[in-house]
C-alpha positions as a Python dict, from the first residue, in 0.01 Angstrom:
ca = {
    (1, 'M'): (0, 0, 0),
    (2, 'A'): (289, 235, 78),
    (3, 'F'): (446, 158, -260),
    (4, 'V'): (120, 229, -444),
    (5, 'A'): (71, 548, -240),
    (6, 'V'): (415, 674, -341),
    (7, 'L'): (343, 595, -706),
    (8, 'I'): (26, 805, -684),
    (9, 'I'): (130, 1086, -450),
    (10, 'F'): (459, 1180, -616),
    (11, 'P'): (326, 1232, -971),
    (12, 'V'): (24, 1425, -844),
    (13, 'A'): (240, 1641, -615),
    (14, 'W'): (493, 1708, -893),
    (15, 'T'): (217, 1795, -1138),
    (16, 'G'): (62, 2025, -877),
    (17, 'Y'): (397, 2199, -831),
    (18, 'L'): (447, 2245, -1207),
    (19, 'S'): (99, 2395, -1233),
    (20, 'L'): (218, 2678, -1009),
    (21, 'T'): (519, 2760, -1228),
    (22, 'D'): (584, 2885, -1581),
    (23, 'A'): (772, 2565, -1676),
    (24, 'E'): (808, 2524, -2052),
    (25, 'G'): (1054, 2396, -2310),
    (26, 'S'): (1204, 2135, -2077),
    (27, 'V'): (1116, 2004, -1734),
    (28, 'R'): (1480, 2068, -1633),
    (29, 'A'): (1478, 2428, -1755),
    (30, 'E'): (1467, 2717, -1510),
    (31, 'S'): (1113, 2806, -1406),
    (32, 'E'): (959, 3068, -1182),
    (33, 'F'): (687, 3030, -924),
    (34, 'I'): (383, 3226, -1047),
    (35, 'G'): (118, 3104, -804),
    (36, 'F'): (-230, 3053, -943),
    (37, 'Q'): (-177, 3256, -1260),
    (38, 'N'): (-197, 2942, -1476),
    (39, 'Y'): (-530, 2855, -1319),
    (40, 'L'): (-666, 3201, -1390),
    (41, 'D'): (-545, 3182, -1751),
    (42, 'V'): (-687, 2834, -1807),
    (43, 'L'): (-1023, 2902, -1646),
    (44, 'S'): (-1063, 3217, -1857),
    (45, 'D'): (-972, 3035, -2182),
    (46, 'T'): (-1296, 3014, -2381),
    (47, 'D'): (-1123, 2910, -2706),
    (48, 'R'): (-975, 2574, -2610),
    (49, 'F'): (-1024, 2484, -2243),
    (50, 'W'): (-1399, 2524, -2194),
    (51, 'P'): (-1487, 2369, -2532),
    (52, 'A'): (-1263, 2075, -2431),
    (53, 'V'): (-1451, 2052, -2099),
    (54, 'W'): (-1783, 2050, -2284),
    (55, 'R'): (-1665, 1778, -2526),
    (56, 'T'): (-1536, 1570, -2233),
    (57, 'V'): (-1869, 1594, -2050),
    (58, 'L'): (-2070, 1530, -2367),
    (59, 'F'): (-1855, 1235, -2474),
    (60, 'T'): (-1865, 1076, -2129),
    (61, 'G'): (-2237, 1132, -2076),
    (62, 'V'): (-2346, 995, -2414),
    (63, 'V'): (-2124, 687, -2421),
    (64, 'L'): (-2199, 605, -2058),
    (65, 'L'): (-2575, 629, -2108),
    (66, 'V'): (-2575, 418, -2424),
    (67, 'E'): (-2331, 161, -2285),
    (68, 'V'): (-2528, 112, -1963),
    (69, 'V'): (-2866, 84, -2140),
    (70, 'L'): (-2732, -140, -2417),
    (71, 'G'): (-2524, -340, -2171),
    (72, 'M'): (-2829, -397, -1952),
    (73, 'A'): (-3033, -517, -2251),
    (74, 'I'): (-2763, -760, -2364),
    (75, 'A'): (-2701, -884, -2009),
    (76, 'L'): (-3072, -957, -1967),
    (77, 'L'): (-3071, -1153, -2294),
    (78, 'L'): (-2772, -1357, -2177),
    (79, 'W'): (-2907, -1404, -1824),
    (80, 'R'): (-3106, -1718, -1902),
    (81, 'P'): (-2942, -2020, -2067),
    (82, 'F'): (-3010, -2085, -2435),
    (83, 'R'): (-2859, -2292, -2713),
    (84, 'G'): (-2530, -2149, -2836),
    (85, 'E'): (-2498, -1900, -2549),
    (86, 'K'): (-2122, -1963, -2516),
    (87, 'W'): (-2059, -1864, -2878),
    (88, 'V'): (-2278, -1557, -2841),
    (89, 'R'): (-2085, -1449, -2531),
    (90, 'V'): (-1753, -1496, -2709),
    (91, 'A'): (-1874, -1288, -3005),
    (92, 'I'): (-1995, -1008, -2776),
    (93, 'L'): (-1663, -998, -2588),
    (94, 'L'): (-1445, -987, -2901),
    (95, 'P'): (-1416, -602, -2905),
    (96, 'L'): (-1241, -618, -2567),
    (97, 'V'): (-959, -830, -2710),
    (98, 'A'): (-805, -553, -2923),
    (99, 'T'): (-625, -249, -2780),
    (100, 'P'): (-796, 92, -2814),
    (101, 'V'): (-528, 213, -3058),
    (102, 'A'): (-583, -88, -3285),
    (103, 'V'): (-959, -38, -3264),
    (104, 'G'): (-920, 330, -3349),
    (105, 'M'): (-703, 256, -3653),
    (106, 'M'): (-943, -16, -3770),
    (107, 'W'): (-1246, 213, -3756),
    (108, 'R'): (-1046, 495, -3912),
    (109, 'L'): (-1002, 274, -4220),
    (110, 'I'): (-1367, 167, -4215),
    (111, 'F'): (-1485, 530, -4198),
    (112, 'D'): (-1238, 659, -4457),
    (113, 'P'): (-1445, 888, -4686),
    (114, 'N'): (-1281, 753, -5003),
    (115, 'I'): (-1205, 384, -4957),
    (116, 'G'): (-1387, 306, -4634),
    (117, 'M'): (-1628, 15, -4610),
    (118, 'A'): (-1894, 226, -4436),
    (119, 'N'): (-1955, 452, -4736),
    (120, 'Q'): (-1945, 156, -4971),
    (121, 'L'): (-2223, -11, -4773),
    (122, 'L'): (-2425, 312, -4781),
    (123, 'S'): (-2383, 336, -5157),
    (124, 'W'): (-2548, -6, -5196),
    (125, 'V'): (-2870, 132, -5043),
    (126, 'G'): (-2858, 458, -5236),
    (127, 'I'): (-2715, 683, -4963),
    (128, 'G'): (-2435, 922, -5054),
    (129, 'P'): (-2092, 922, -4885),
    (130, 'Q'): (-2073, 1061, -4533),
    (131, 'P'): (-1779, 1253, -4380),
    (132, 'W'): (-1778, 1042, -4061),
    (133, 'L'): (-1445, 1126, -3892),
    (134, 'S'): (-1354, 1404, -4134),
    (135, 'G'): (-1661, 1620, -4068),
    (136, 'Q'): (-1658, 1881, -3792),
    (137, 'S'): (-2008, 1792, -3673),
    (138, 'S'): (-1986, 1415, -3729),
    (139, 'A'): (-1639, 1341, -3588),
    (140, 'L'): (-1737, 1343, -3219),
    (141, 'P'): (-2049, 1124, -3263),
    (142, 'T'): (-1842, 882, -3472),
    (143, 'T'): (-1578, 847, -3200),
    (144, 'M'): (-1860, 796, -2950),
    (145, 'F'): (-1986, 508, -3162),
    (146, 'I'): (-1637, 353, -3168),
    (147, 'D'): (-1609, 378, -2789),
    (148, 'I'): (-1956, 227, -2744),
    (149, 'W'): (-1867, -59, -2979),
    (150, 'Q'): (-1555, -148, -2781),
    (151, 'W'): (-1658, -95, -2421),
    (152, 'T'): (-2023, -204, -2404),
    (153, 'P'): (-1904, -566, -2351),
    (154, 'M'): (-1730, -455, -2031),
    (155, 'V'): (-2061, -324, -1895),
    (156, 'V'): (-2229, -648, -2007),
    (157, 'L'): (-1978, -851, -1805),
    (158, 'I'): (-2032, -648, -1489),
    (159, 'L'): (-2412, -650, -1511),
    (160, 'L'): (-2426, -1017, -1608),
    (161, 'A'): (-2218, -1103, -1302),
    (162, 'G'): (-2464, -906, -1090),
    (163, 'L'): (-2766, -1073, -1249),
    (164, 'T'): (-2632, -1425, -1194),
    (165, 'S'): (-2580, -1348, -825),
    (166, 'L'): (-2944, -1248, -769),
    (167, 'S'): (-3175, -1485, -586),
    (168, 'D'): (-3461, -1644, -782),
    (169, 'E'): (-3716, -1615, -498),
    (170, 'P'): (-3818, -1250, -559),
    (171, 'Q'): (-3864, -1320, -930),
    (172, 'E'): (-4076, -1629, -858),
    (173, 'A'): (-4288, -1444, -603),
    (174, 'A'): (-4353, -1159, -847),
    (175, 'L'): (-4440, -1408, -1120),
    (176, 'I'): (-4691, -1584, -892),
    (177, 'D'): (-4849, -1246, -810),
    (178, 'G'): (-4907, -1191, -1183),
    (179, 'A'): (-4638, -930, -1250),
    (180, 'S'): (-4550, -878, -1616),
    (181, 'T'): (-4197, -901, -1754),
    (182, 'W'): (-4154, -523, -1741),
    (183, 'Q'): (-4297, -502, -1388),
    (184, 'R'): (-4059, -772, -1266),
    (185, 'F'): (-3766, -586, -1419),
    (186, 'R'): (-3877, -242, -1296),
    (187, 'H'): (-3975, -334, -940),
    (188, 'V'): (-3766, -644, -864),
    (189, 'T'): (-3461, -692, -1085),
    (190, 'L'): (-3349, -330, -1124),
    (191, 'P'): (-3368, -232, -752),
    (192, 'L'): (-3173, -545, -654),
    (193, 'L'): (-2920, -486, -931),
    (194, 'M'): (-2877, -111, -870),
    (195, 'P'): (-2554, -141, -660),
    (196, 'T'): (-2397, -335, -947),
    (197, 'V'): (-2523, -74, -1197),
    (198, 'I'): (-2355, 198, -990),
    (199, 'V'): (-2030, -1, -995),
    (200, 'A'): (-2055, -31, -1375),
    (201, 'I'): (-2124, 342, -1405),
    (202, 'L'): (-1833, 423, -1173),
    (203, 'L'): (-1578, 205, -1353),
    (204, 'R'): (-1688, 289, -1704),
    (205, 'G'): (-1755, 656, -1628),
    (206, 'I'): (-1406, 721, -1495),
    (207, 'D'): (-1256, 532, -1788),
    (208, 'A'): (-1469, 726, -2039),
    (209, 'L'): (-1361, 1057, -1883),
    (210, 'K'): (-998, 963, -1946),
    (211, 'T'): (-1047, 840, -2303),
    (212, 'F'): (-743, 925, -2514),
    (213, 'D'): (-631, 630, -2729),
    (214, 'I'): (-933, 613, -2960),
    (215, 'L'): (-951, 990, -3004),
    (216, 'Y'): (-582, 1030, -3082),
    (217, 'A'): (-570, 724, -3309),
    (218, 'T'): (-864, 845, -3517),
    (219, 'K'): (-805, 1223, -3527),
    (220, 'G'): (-439, 1280, -3434),
    (221, 'R'): (-294, 1577, -3252),
    (222, 'G'): (-526, 1847, -3129),
    (223, 'G'): (-831, 1628, -3180),
    (224, 'G'): (-844, 1721, -3548),
    (225, 'S'): (-776, 2030, -3757),
    (226, 'F'): (-1060, 2218, -3587),
    (227, 'H'): (-1023, 2045, -3246),
    (228, 'E'): (-1354, 1871, -3310),
    (229, 'V'): (-1282, 1580, -3073),
    (230, 'E'): (-1038, 1756, -2839),
    (231, 'T'): (-1124, 1652, -2485),
    (232, 'L'): (-932, 1754, -2173),
    (233, 'N'): (-699, 1456, -2205),
    (234, 'V'): (-616, 1535, -2568),
    (235, 'Y'): (-578, 1905, -2485),
    (236, 'A'): (-338, 1839, -2197),
    (237, 'Y'): (-136, 1597, -2410),
    (238, 'G'): (-100, 1858, -2684),
    (239, 'L'): (14, 2124, -2437),
    (240, 'S'): (278, 1889, -2299),
    (241, 'F'): (418, 1712, -2604),
    (242, 'D'): (331, 1944, -2892),
    (243, 'Y'): (399, 2282, -2728),
    (244, 'N'): (610, 2178, -2425),
    (245, 'D'): (405, 2411, -2206),
    (246, 'Y'): (432, 2204, -1890),
    (247, 'G'): (299, 2465, -1649),
    (248, 'V'): (-31, 2512, -1830),
    (249, 'S'): (-68, 2143, -1913),
    (250, 'S'): (-14, 2053, -1546),
    (251, 'T'): (-284, 2304, -1453),
    (252, 'V'): (-528, 2140, -1693),
    (253, 'L'): (-441, 1796, -1553),
    (254, 'I'): (-490, 1907, -1192),
    (255, 'I'): (-831, 2053, -1277),
    (256, 'F'): (-916, 1732, -1464),
    (257, 'F'): (-795, 1526, -1167),
    (258, 'L'): (-1024, 1719, -933),
    (259, 'I'): (-1318, 1664, -1168),
    (260, 'I'): (-1253, 1289, -1168),
    (261, 'I'): (-1222, 1281, -789),
    (262, 'G'): (-1553, 1467, -761),
    (263, 'V'): (-1729, 1223, -993),
    (264, 'M'): (-1584, 923, -805),
    (265, 'W'): (-1696, 1066, -470),
    (266, 'A'): (-2050, 1135, -595),
    (267, 'L'): (-2095, 786, -741),
    (268, 'T'): (-1940, 613, -438),
    (269, 'Y'): (-2166, 812, -206),
    (270, 'R'): (-2466, 714, -418),
    (271, 'K'): (-2364, 346, -408),
    (272, 'K'): (-2334, 351, -29),
    (273, 'G'): (-2678, 509, -6),
    (274, 'L'): (-2829, 230, -216),
    (275, 'E'): (-2659, -41, -12),
    (276, 'R'): (-2815, 96, 307),
}
């Protein structure tokens, strides 16, 4: 525990220190202590920082909602045994096998506006080519789709584990009382499963907030030419490795870190409330 604590505390403390300096060019270069000036500059940046915050919140909210709803539906389908269920489970879990970078590159080829398979399939049904990742308004929804495709199976695994641990007695009692399938799910299954749902939201939500691999693999530096998919992670990476502005990038990361801590605290508090 002490070893893990050191691994966490030192990077956070060092990043916090850099956020209070004007460090740039090199982490070994001379830097001056400027207090909270970086925080004032970042929080007043309406060109890059706040749009990146909005994209981060939008990306996380949309993918989390779709993944939880879709994951719940698939988990319910897989809850009861059926013929060929092992092969179906293997097929559903296949997206988790590949790394996010490989998934991003694969979908980048599929959504290529010129040679991509997606536009070829659309042409067969009489629909014209779509910009997908190259369009300013379509790039972010497309990356959301890619994230949903890869990480919904993770939510399915968590919820399926929760479903299999539920007792059959409440379901049987509700069935004897004449409850419909929806009523059993709404008033029996979902309340009993809610602590597991909160765990799935917590794990997947924090991971979605930190999404970087897919975005960078599909759009490159800056989240695209017009920063159309630039989230806080992509923005901080660009400040550090493209512009070597370590003071400002550390400020963005500290703010991002506090946001993540706040989300974790809220979800954990909610989970404890449900368990009571």
